[in-house]
XYZ file of C-alpha atoms in Angstrom:
734
model
C 0.113 0.222 0.046
C 1.523 3.595 -1.118
C 1.076 5.630 2.446
C 2.869 8.594 0.881
C -0.737 10.045 0.137
C -1.621 10.265 3.661
C 2.112 11.839 4.784
C 0.077 14.530 6.548
C -1.165 11.780 9.282
C 1.641 9.604 9.330
C 3.585 12.452 10.623
C 1.008 13.945 13.302
C 0.802 9.718 14.293
C 5.175 9.576 14.644
C 5.154 12.796 16.007
C 2.199 12.196 18.474
C 2.394 8.205 19.081
C 3.935 4.760 19.706
C 5.362 2.765 17.126
C 2.404 0.423 18.446
C -0.048 3.194 17.302
C 1.802 4.010 13.869
C 1.463 0.245 12.980
C -2.381 0.004 14.201
C -2.784 3.413 12.245
C -0.823 2.277 9.267
C -3.669 -1.079 9.318
C -6.368 0.991 9.749
C -5.573 2.985 6.647
C -4.937 -0.230 4.331
C -8.235 -1.524 5.657
C -10.011 1.241 5.246
C -9.458 1.425 1.938
C -9.670 -1.888 1.157
C -13.136 -1.500 2.141
C -14.470 1.617 0.564
C -12.288 1.084 -2.493
C -13.903 2.505 -5.471
C -15.935 4.833 -3.325
C -15.285 8.720 -3.868
C -16.818 11.690 -2.738
C -18.945 14.476 -4.341
C -15.762 15.131 -6.410
C -14.389 12.240 -7.563
C -11.818 12.342 -4.863
C -11.499 8.129 -2.845
C -14.122 8.351 -0.088
C -11.017 7.663 2.476
C -10.032 11.084 2.058
C -12.780 11.706 4.710
C -12.071 9.703 7.293
C -8.158 10.380 6.949
C -9.013 14.279 7.215
C -10.905 13.562 10.128
C -8.385 12.010 11.607
C -5.656 14.786 11.210
C -8.365 17.041 13.140
C -9.130 14.640 16.114
C -4.993 14.682 16.504
C -3.914 18.373 15.803
C -6.661 20.243 16.764
C -8.800 18.697 19.292
C -5.841 16.365 20.702
C -7.594 13.181 21.110
C -5.077 9.725 21.144
C -5.320 6.611 19.577
C -8.386 4.899 19.218
C -10.226 7.991 18.754
C -7.625 8.518 15.132
C -8.324 4.584 14.202
C -11.720 5.617 14.839
C -12.015 7.923 12.317
C -10.155 6.762 9.705
C -12.684 3.341 9.969
C -15.820 4.975 11.030
C -17.693 5.774 7.078
C -16.387 1.860 6.784
C -19.070 1.313 9.613
C -21.496 3.688 8.082
C -21.638 2.418 4.850
C -21.971 -1.020 6.114
C -24.721 -0.705 8.895
C -26.325 1.398 6.884
C -25.809 -1.105 3.380
C -24.862 -4.726 4.547
C -27.638 -7.902 6.157
C -27.452 -7.527 10.131
C -25.686 -11.624 9.853
C -22.686 -9.459 7.555
C -22.070 -6.086 9.184
C -22.338 -8.341 12.768
C -19.121 -10.493 10.917
C -17.664 -6.694 9.715
C -17.723 -5.380 13.363
C -15.923 -8.769 15.039
C -13.214 -8.440 12.630
C -12.669 -4.938 13.786
C -12.929 -5.375 17.170
C -10.211 -8.375 16.686
C -8.486 -5.802 14.802
C -8.441 -2.925 16.892
C -10.379 -3.287 19.724
C -13.630 -2.685 21.639
C -13.295 0.780 22.314
C -13.584 1.489 18.560
C -16.064 -0.398 17.306
C -18.375 0.973 20.563
C -16.914 4.688 18.830
C -18.142 3.868 15.503
C -21.343 2.730 16.036
C -22.190 5.599 18.460
C -21.147 7.883 14.956
C -23.105 5.900 12.843
C -25.945 6.423 14.729
C -25.583 10.229 14.172
C -25.302 9.471 11.034
C -28.342 7.729 10.174
C -30.817 10.595 12.016
C -32.814 12.559 9.785
C -32.705 15.927 11.152
C -34.812 18.757 10.753
C -34.216 22.630 10.043
C -36.327 23.608 12.570
C -35.446 26.193 14.975
C -37.932 25.038 17.444
C -36.664 21.858 17.885
C -32.641 22.689 18.242
C -32.584 21.703 21.116
C -34.047 18.590 21.197
C -31.947 18.018 18.479
C -28.341 18.577 19.918
C -29.686 16.595 22.694
C -30.463 13.682 20.653
C -27.040 14.214 19.142
C -25.612 13.541 22.338
C -27.995 11.075 24.110
C -25.959 8.555 20.726
C -22.473 9.506 22.457
C -22.012 6.602 25.035
C -18.405 7.546 24.844
C -18.116 11.488 24.732
C -15.242 10.899 22.417
C -17.996 9.652 19.815
C -19.689 13.406 19.799
C -15.308 15.305 19.838
C -15.070 13.447 16.713
C -18.714 13.734 15.309
C -16.919 17.793 15.727
C -13.902 16.946 13.496
C -16.154 15.380 11.672
C -18.226 17.769 10.483
C -15.624 20.526 10.106
C -14.149 18.293 7.651
C -17.826 18.662 5.942
C -17.921 22.173 6.046
C -14.175 23.215 5.044
C -15.474 20.620 1.622
C -18.725 21.913 1.497
C -18.153 23.187 -2.047
C -18.023 20.333 -3.737
C -21.060 19.265 -2.169
C -24.897 20.043 -4.402
C -26.194 23.050 -3.746
C -29.468 22.161 -2.095
C -27.068 20.721 1.199
C -25.679 23.940 1.217
C -28.304 25.104 3.635
C -28.951 22.121 5.323
C -25.279 21.150 6.885
C -25.023 25.166 7.294
C -28.289 25.187 9.564
C -27.224 22.198 11.637
C -23.513 23.051 12.016
C -24.888 26.786 13.003
C -27.537 25.938 15.777
C -26.318 22.508 16.003
C -22.848 21.522 16.011
C -21.278 24.510 17.163
C -23.023 25.110 20.177
C -22.229 21.116 21.045
C -18.646 22.707 20.197
C -19.317 26.230 22.421
C -20.160 23.612 25.380
C -16.916 21.937 25.402
C -14.875 24.433 24.931
C -13.740 24.290 21.440
C -14.002 27.931 20.519
C -12.099 28.067 17.212
C -13.956 24.344 16.251
C -17.517 26.921 17.199
C -16.111 29.892 15.409
C -14.931 27.970 12.328
C -18.425 26.279 12.102
C -19.991 29.168 12.695
C -17.890 31.614 9.943
C -18.061 28.949 7.124
C -22.100 28.297 7.636
C -22.687 32.137 7.474
C -20.608 32.333 4.290
C -23.255 29.777 2.604
C -26.399 31.161 4.996
C -25.978 34.620 4.464
C -23.945 35.740 1.471
C -24.167 39.199 0.836
C -23.563 39.859 4.899
C -20.378 37.753 5.455
C -18.825 39.192 2.785
C -19.405 42.582 3.455
C -18.145 41.708 7.170
C -14.425 40.214 4.812
C -15.124 43.635 2.845
C -15.157 46.020 5.564
C -12.035 43.523 8.221
C -9.732 43.795 4.750
C -10.250 47.228 4.885
C -9.668 48.310 8.339
C -6.318 45.853 8.749
C -3.875 48.565 8.615
C -5.435 50.762 10.842
C -6.313 47.808 13.636
C -2.304 46.842 12.787
C -1.197 50.002 13.641
C -3.429 50.947 16.604
C -2.565 47.432 18.128
C 1.369 48.302 17.932
C 0.475 52.148 19.361
C -1.834 50.499 22.142
C 1.373 47.320 22.630
C 4.288 49.624 23.112
C 4.660 50.964 27.200
C 2.778 47.280 28.152
C 5.989 45.201 26.258
C 8.268 48.344 27.426
C 7.265 47.491 31.243
C 7.065 44.024 30.775
C 10.671 43.499 28.939
C 11.835 45.308 31.865
C 10.432 43.227 34.585
C 12.006 40.291 33.135
C 8.535 38.484 32.269
C 8.870 35.923 29.525
C 5.249 36.427 26.846
C 4.446 37.160 23.183
C 1.392 39.464 21.878
C -0.942 38.150 19.647
C -4.983 40.095 18.805
C -7.817 37.926 17.463
C -10.394 39.476 15.294
C -13.832 38.566 16.662
C -15.194 35.800 14.539
C -16.991 37.073 11.285
C -20.356 35.098 12.531
C -20.163 37.259 16.255
C -19.449 40.119 14.110
C -22.687 39.955 11.824
C -24.566 38.209 14.933
C -24.133 41.988 17.160
C -24.783 43.768 14.479
C -28.155 41.995 14.241
C -28.503 42.127 17.652
C -28.523 45.534 17.874
C -28.800 47.077 14.881
C -26.057 49.092 14.016
C -23.518 48.856 10.980
C -20.108 47.396 11.147
C -18.542 50.372 12.757
C -21.121 49.979 15.538
C -19.271 46.808 16.199
C -16.372 48.221 18.327
C -14.579 45.363 19.950
C -13.823 43.786 16.664
C -10.484 42.574 18.405
C -9.095 41.427 21.452
C -5.223 41.559 22.496
C -3.256 38.341 23.982
C -1.036 38.814 25.954
C 0.258 35.054 26.678
C 2.635 34.430 29.954
C 5.888 31.895 29.712
C 6.181 30.645 33.049
C 5.858 27.043 35.789
C 3.297 26.440 36.374
C 3.261 27.416 40.444
C 3.750 31.018 39.474
C 0.615 31.142 36.821
C -1.554 33.580 39.108
C 0.626 36.347 40.558
C 2.737 36.804 37.027
C -1.313 37.179 34.907
C -2.228 39.345 37.696
C 1.068 41.642 37.975
C 0.499 42.059 33.916
C -3.019 42.749 34.890
C -1.729 45.248 37.098
C 0.614 46.534 34.192
C -1.967 47.029 31.699
C -3.840 48.998 33.661
C -1.349 51.171 34.740
C -1.673 52.547 31.207
C -5.359 52.375 30.648
C -8.598 52.871 32.615
C -10.632 49.555 33.284
C -14.101 48.955 32.605
C -14.932 47.464 35.937
C -18.054 45.872 34.277
C -16.460 43.975 31.821
C -13.970 42.379 34.068
C -13.915 38.136 34.389
C -11.205 36.527 36.300
C -11.517 32.973 35.144
C -7.869 32.443 36.611
C -9.617 32.008 40.379
C -12.644 30.144 39.549
C -11.924 28.438 36.313
C -15.200 27.371 33.436
C -16.450 24.032 34.008
C -14.423 23.475 30.854
C -11.160 24.149 32.181
C -11.520 27.267 29.997
C -8.548 30.281 32.436
C -8.573 33.343 31.268
C -7.781 37.168 33.096
C -10.509 39.831 30.684
C -10.548 43.274 31.401
C -11.644 45.733 28.613
C -10.104 49.248 28.734
C -10.399 52.053 27.164
C -7.295 53.472 24.634
C -7.852 56.326 22.167
C -11.322 56.674 22.775
C -12.393 52.852 21.809
C -12.801 49.894 24.428
C -9.919 47.443 24.430
C -10.534 43.554 25.566
C -7.588 42.326 26.635
C -7.263 38.842 27.739
C -3.891 37.973 30.048
C -3.252 33.888 29.813
C -0.032 31.776 30.010
C 0.324 29.377 27.261
C -1.114 26.015 29.159
C -3.965 28.384 29.340
C -4.086 29.336 26.070
C -3.990 25.838 24.651
C -6.626 24.445 27.147
C -8.250 27.769 25.388
C -8.089 26.393 21.995
C -7.944 22.737 21.948
C -10.812 22.558 25.462
C -11.719 19.526 27.817
C -8.998 17.325 26.171
C -5.680 19.861 26.472
C -7.009 20.836 29.765
C -6.890 16.802 30.907
C -3.249 16.189 28.848
C -1.925 18.761 31.406
C -3.126 16.737 34.347
C -1.469 13.295 32.504
C -4.138 11.648 30.646
C -2.640 9.521 28.298
C -0.210 7.712 31.436
C -3.027 4.923 31.640
C -6.260 3.464 31.478
C -7.056 5.530 35.054
C -6.169 8.956 33.536
C -8.213 8.467 30.426
C -10.763 7.802 32.522
C -10.589 9.969 34.677
C -10.514 13.102 31.645
C -13.879 10.791 29.838
C -15.569 10.752 33.256
C -15.081 14.677 33.584
C -16.049 15.273 29.709
C -19.249 13.216 30.762
C -20.231 15.578 33.196
C -19.246 17.869 31.856
C -21.919 17.090 28.315
C -24.794 16.226 31.184
C -24.262 19.600 32.742
C -27.655 21.859 31.775
C -25.897 25.284 32.923
C -26.030 28.008 30.174
C -26.584 31.639 28.972
C -29.569 32.837 27.248
C -26.863 33.801 24.692
C -26.056 30.288 23.994
C -28.520 28.006 25.469
C -27.691 24.149 25.248
C -28.622 21.610 27.398
C -25.462 19.364 25.824
C -26.334 15.401 27.755
C -30.606 15.382 28.239
C -31.155 14.216 32.100
C -31.184 10.531 32.890
C -34.875 9.043 31.358
C -35.638 10.715 28.305
C -35.561 9.038 25.411
C -35.846 11.493 21.412
C -38.786 9.629 19.012
C -40.002 11.016 15.434
C -43.024 11.013 13.705
C -43.201 9.692 10.153
C -42.685 13.218 8.939
C -38.789 13.660 10.776
C -40.540 16.072 13.274
C -38.455 15.275 17.041
C -40.794 14.757 20.281
C -39.081 14.673 23.629
C -40.400 11.593 25.810
C -39.225 10.135 29.306
C -37.774 7.057 29.487
C -40.426 4.343 29.611
C -42.806 5.975 28.011
C -45.270 4.034 25.511
C -47.156 4.812 22.097
C -50.247 6.084 23.797
C -48.037 8.960 25.547
C -46.328 10.105 22.430
C -50.120 10.199 20.550
C -50.850 12.267 23.337
C -47.776 14.055 23.218
C -48.777 15.038 19.536
C -52.371 15.627 20.163
C -55.144 15.483 22.933
C -58.094 14.336 20.324
C -55.069 11.225 18.629
C -54.327 10.099 22.118
C -57.910 9.899 22.768
C -58.857 7.907 19.176
C -55.749 5.696 19.838
C -55.868 2.226 19.187
C -52.264 1.025 18.462
C -49.384 2.148 15.673
C -46.716 1.507 14.054
C -42.748 1.848 15.943
C -40.155 1.497 13.034
C -42.741 0.127 10.309
C -43.915 -3.038 13.187
C -47.530 -2.861 14.396
C -47.942 -2.718 17.945
C -50.645 -2.209 21.120
C -50.902 1.142 23.188
C -48.873 0.052 25.550
C -45.506 -0.264 23.746
C -42.262 1.044 25.257
C -40.357 3.571 22.854
C -36.643 3.485 22.574
C -34.445 6.848 21.267
C -34.921 7.136 17.695
C -37.540 5.434 17.436
C -39.740 6.071 14.214
C -43.692 6.310 15.113
C -46.968 6.107 13.471
C -50.799 6.511 15.523
C -53.509 4.517 14.611
C -56.598 5.457 15.443
C -61.027 4.724 15.361
C -63.156 7.522 15.755
C -65.347 5.254 18.658
C -62.366 4.928 20.502
C -62.361 7.026 23.984
C -59.923 6.897 26.965
C -60.512 4.491 29.320
C -59.719 4.033 33.090
C -56.724 1.387 32.530
C -54.684 3.755 30.353
C -53.381 5.383 33.477
C -52.012 2.058 34.778
C -49.444 2.162 31.517
C -49.030 6.105 30.900
C -46.096 8.152 31.891
C -46.466 11.371 31.450
C -48.544 14.656 33.155
C -50.118 15.251 30.176
C -51.928 12.147 29.195
C -52.745 11.064 32.491
C -53.974 14.757 32.735
C -55.771 13.885 29.525
C -57.075 10.510 30.228
C -58.383 11.790 34.129
C -60.058 14.559 32.647
C -61.957 12.283 29.987
C -63.418 10.517 32.451
C -64.200 13.018 35.478
C -66.314 13.984 31.670
C -67.791 10.887 31.484
C -69.058 10.795 35.258
C -70.222 14.238 35.701
C -72.148 13.037 32.564
C -73.410 9.903 33.441
C -73.791 11.588 37.188
C -76.479 14.364 35.247
C -78.626 11.805 32.877
C -78.835 9.550 36.110
C -79.649 12.292 38.428
C -82.783 13.084 35.412
C -83.957 9.686 35.249
C -84.351 8.850 38.914
C -86.080 12.105 39.316
C -88.943 11.294 36.709
C -89.606 7.866 37.775
C -89.795 9.024 40.529
C -91.998 11.505 40.020
C -93.904 9.056 37.911
C -94.369 6.196 40.920
C -95.426 9.196 43.078
C -93.404 7.261 46.515
C -92.853 9.599 48.972
C -89.560 10.135 49.416
C -86.949 12.824 48.547
C -84.080 11.273 45.227
C -81.345 12.732 47.571
C -83.168 9.913 49.978
C -83.658 7.365 47.723
C -80.235 7.364 46.445
C -78.607 7.331 50.178
C -80.367 4.058 49.932
C -79.736 2.436 46.874
C -75.750 3.562 47.873
C -75.721 1.706 51.595
C -78.425 -1.257 49.738
C -75.702 -1.700 46.886
C -72.461 -0.896 48.994
C -71.707 2.062 47.248
C -69.448 5.334 48.255
C -70.302 7.428 46.516
C -74.127 8.617 45.653
C -72.575 9.221 42.210
C -71.673 5.811 41.464
C -75.590 5.285 41.812
C -76.768 6.981 39.022
C -73.495 5.849 36.640
C -75.325 2.610 37.217
C -78.191 3.950 36.131
C -77.075 6.325 33.469
C -75.227 2.676 31.862
C -77.983 0.634 32.795
C -76.443 -1.082 35.151
C -79.581 -0.953 37.409
C -82.594 -1.514 35.875
C -85.581 0.922 36.793
C -87.349 -2.295 38.005
C -85.557 -3.697 40.375
C -85.006 0.376 42.126
C -88.833 0.557 42.817
C -89.005 -2.718 44.270
C -86.104 -1.591 46.066
C -87.407 1.593 47.124
C -91.120 -0.128 47.814
C -89.613 -2.426 49.739
C -87.888 0.533 52.256
C -90.959 3.026 52.574
C -93.102 -0.008 53.388
C -91.278 -2.201 56.050
C -88.801 0.933 57.103
C -90.838 3.632 57.679
C -92.002 3.173 61.631
C -88.253 2.149 61.997
C -87.821 5.791 60.093
C -89.783 7.718 61.855
C -88.201 6.688 65.176
C -84.882 7.191 64.179
C -86.098 11.060 62.989
C -87.309 11.888 66.555
C -84.420 10.181 67.958
C -82.242 12.396 66.054
C -84.584 15.858 66.545
C -83.882 15.008 70.666
C -80.718 14.513 70.294
C -80.069 17.595 69.021
C -81.853 19.515 70.863
C -79.906 17.970 73.981
C -76.909 19.379 72.092
C -77.794 23.002 71.624
C -79.438 23.209 75.738
C -75.886 21.624 76.696
C -74.639 24.167 73.822
C -75.930 27.462 74.936
C -78.549 29.137 77.269
C -82.144 30.481 75.549
C -85.143 32.478 76.135
C -87.770 30.873 77.789
C -90.058 32.155 74.690
C -88.094 29.751 71.775
C -87.126 27.006 74.311
C -88.717 24.755 71.159
C -86.531 26.234 67.964
C -83.237 25.609 67.130
C -80.810 27.926 67.366
C -78.596 28.678 64.402
C -74.815 29.896 65.618
C -71.883 29.331 63.265
C -70.228 28.493 66.888
C -72.439 25.590 67.795
C -69.818 23.356 67.045
C -72.047 19.913 68.854
C -74.945 20.777 66.822
C -74.247 18.727 63.337
C -76.222 20.770 60.890
C -75.532 22.055 57.468
C -76.636 24.754 55.352
C -79.722 23.583 52.307
C -78.198 24.008 48.563
C -81.620 24.014 47.380
C -82.753 27.171 48.962
C -79.192 28.227 50.225
C -80.166 30.243 53.502
C -78.304 33.253 55.119
C -79.186 34.628 58.543
C -82.264 37.055 58.249
C -83.772 34.254 56.216
C -86.610 32.773 57.588
C -85.460 28.730 58.055
C -86.916 25.871 59.648
C -84.595 22.528 60.181
C -85.105 19.873 58.326
C -83.475 16.415 59.835
C -82.203 14.051 57.747
C -81.372 10.094 58.702
C -77.739 9.951 58.231
C -76.764 13.995 58.316
C -77.919 15.700 60.555
C -80.007 18.796 60.126
C -80.593 20.246 57.060
C -81.327 24.269 57.437
C -83.891 24.896 54.434
C -85.694 28.990 54.232
C -89.214 28.700 54.759
C -89.814 29.582 51.163
C -87.770 26.711 49.758
C -88.579 25.092 46.862
C -89.201 21.951 48.929
C -90.484 23.038 51.639
C -93.958 22.605 51.532
C -93.178 18.716 50.270
C -91.212 18.159 52.818
C -93.539 19.697 55.251
C -96.510 17.427 53.944
C -94.649 14.231 53.754
C -92.308 14.246 56.513
C -94.247 16.092 59.439
C -92.173 15.028 62.066
C -88.793 15.541 60.528
C -89.715 19.513 61.165
C -87.740 21.474 63.461
C -88.512 25.257 64.482
C -85.077 27.155 63.490
C -84.565 31.068 63.883
C -81.279 32.540 63.387
C -78.843 33.648 67.098
C -78.806 37.696 66.683
C -75.316 37.999 67.552
C -74.375 34.997 64.887
C -71.521 36.105 62.839
C -70.207 34.392 59.374
C -70.251 35.369 55.429
C -73.124 33.596 53.401
C -72.702 33.450 49.712
C -75.826 34.656 48.097
C -76.802 34.797 44.231
C -78.052 38.025 42.690
C -79.598 37.521 38.867
C -78.697 40.639 36.795
C -80.718 41.361 33.266
C -78.755 44.865 31.953
C -78.458 46.422 28.302
C -75.921 45.375 26.796
C -73.627 48.663 26.788
C -69.660 48.656 27.371
C -68.401 48.358 30.968
C -71.878 46.762 32.278
C -69.934 44.364 34.401
C -67.033 46.894 35.431
C -69.633 49.005 37.021
C -71.364 46.171 38.672
C -68.193 44.877 40.111
C -67.099 48.366 41.507
C -70.558 48.950 42.995
C -70.297 45.652 45.034
C -66.667 45.965 45.411
C -65.761 49.697 46.075
C -68.630 50.851 47.099
C -69.852 48.001 49.195
C -67.279 46.717 50.599
C -68.281 42.782 49.446
C -66.408 40.300 48.365
C -67.262 38.789 44.609
C -66.709 34.828 44.139
C -68.155 34.468 40.786
C -68.664 36.319 38.283
C -70.923 35.011 34.535
C -72.552 37.277 32.509
C -73.964 36.334 28.500
C -75.526 37.723 25.381
C -79.557 37.194 26.135
C -80.711 38.561 23.016
C -81.935 42.262 22.228
C -79.431 44.098 23.335
C -79.584 42.791 26.480
C -76.876 41.021 28.928
C -78.125 38.385 31.493
C -76.073 36.997 34.015
C -75.149 36.154 37.971
C -73.031 37.126 40.547
C -72.163 35.563 44.107
C -71.254 37.738 46.649
C -70.620 37.117 50.629
C -72.939 38.929 52.898
C -73.012 38.995 56.673
C -77.035 38.619 55.968
C -80.675 39.333 54.096
C -80.555 43.034 55.399
C -77.160 43.160 53.290
C -78.757 41.637 50.382
C -81.867 44.931 49.950
C -79.014 47.174 49.818
C -77.068 45.107 47.482
C -79.593 45.368 44.811
C -81.034 48.627 45.137
C -77.649 49.628 44.505
C -77.299 47.583 41.231
C -80.801 48.279 39.730
C -79.748 52.140 40.461
C -76.513 51.454 38.202
C -77.898 53.035 34.079
C -79.196 50.154 32.362
C -79.797 47.449 34.560
C -82.849 46.430 34.093
C -84.085 42.959 36.766
C -81.828 42.784 40.082
C -83.178 39.258 42.307
C -81.869 37.013 44.766
C -81.728 34.050 43.111
C -81.888 30.342 44.775
């Protein structure tokens, strides 16, 4: 094999690795050349050239080791085989690579192949999810580093690709891969990816900035030369070893600032930064950096708001540097102060940081930097300007719709969770689906990268057993909401049917008493369950009539005795709780403080202090207080006189009672506001609910629920509302 074609790579390998690694790289080149024989890139050059170029970036610009280099050379072999070969042949290939180059190389190349097969969609709102998905395939952190090198080589060669691929690859590089590089401290790779992407996405803007930079290059050089003269003189006098270089802001960063701040090129003041790099032992780094800082600020006035100390507390990706912005000749200049070691870490990211700690000297230190890199990828702290959660939180999966949209779900999510995540109606009518073209049930658990298709039927509705296997809160909430609505509908239907039957049967029993008896008989916890059985025809009316008739005829006397006993018990409790005036010994006195007396206010007529009232003894719920003009009062007094108890309000009783006022008024602008102002501002009352709707003929009608201390305030309230211009009627409702 003629290795002269790969001279640049071979030179890098000889410079950085052992003879054994050199032999493995030669073998990998020969292996890849044989497997990729005849395959070319868009410009007709051999495909292996891409893997070789990626390997060079991995070594020289990222600083990775032997297995990463071998994986870079071989990644196209595995990618193409994974896509084209039958499973058995592909398994044989990976075993062959494993036997030749080791387990790690197989694992890394498989991770790269998985990322390459992702169908990334150009969608800004899904960029975060796609970044998470890319990183989720990188169980070995070296996978994502090599993928960055791969993408950088593609962008450097983008001109050989068909024009229709330029925009998609540029968008991916700018929004996905550049942000990952930023997170990992690979700032030079980040900037280059962004600059190349901008060249293809915004060619006019890119060319404008390039031309402006060229036009102002001489002026910048002259300014920098003047700026550094006093600093160099002082550094030389102190005997500090250093070199100074200037860094022009990336084209993308300039363009981005012009867009965000709506300024021309001349309005971007931090076009460049001056970097002072010190050559010194590790133990002298901090004091010397601060010494240089004091020298710079002796000559130029610093901006205290732009001071950044990443030497005392380095960034999580290992970045160390001292930044200050100073004023010189009427312009702001950023000065970066760092050592040679810090500069290499800043240029080459986390790999360089750990190489200075001895990585590459053994398996243990290699595992240390891989572990640290994994932590960095999982770190979700980020600035708004560079929003990127590099590694998805533990327990997340990413799945695709058939048209390529990406959805993020918790681990263990099922097909039904996915359906509800897309849309409530899709989840509610889901009967199954397909995962990677395989028919599955709604219970099917999903996995990373699955392509999911949902099947529905119009007559399908959510079932209570669905709650046992869905895991997302959205699915659970939607299912519960539907079940509650169904229960409410059944309750309404069941109650209406039972009321109609009781009226036809003319049995001397209220619907509430009938339901209470039926619930006890069938050992149901709630009366709504009785309504549900009726609505779903699981309890027929012949059975209900027979049970209620037997109950009324066989237990009427016992019921009367129980009711009389309850009356006596309540009266005895009242005697023990308060003193009564002689003329009112037989009346039940209603007072919220009488905790020993069990009574509640009836919902059918909503009595409040001041209303004429009476008590009605129930068998299980104590005494219910009704207004004397309650719609049910006549029936109660006629059918159950033995349960009626005279009652009155204690004069000193205090409390807030809810009263509802029905209002009909002209449909004019601000009518509801006028009404609420009278209630809240003028009468100082609390509104608990308000509801108005169009009533036709230019009117609105609605109900206002207000808290009042008694009936006297209700009269005042109604009077005040009627005084509002446009109000036609206002009256209290039950």
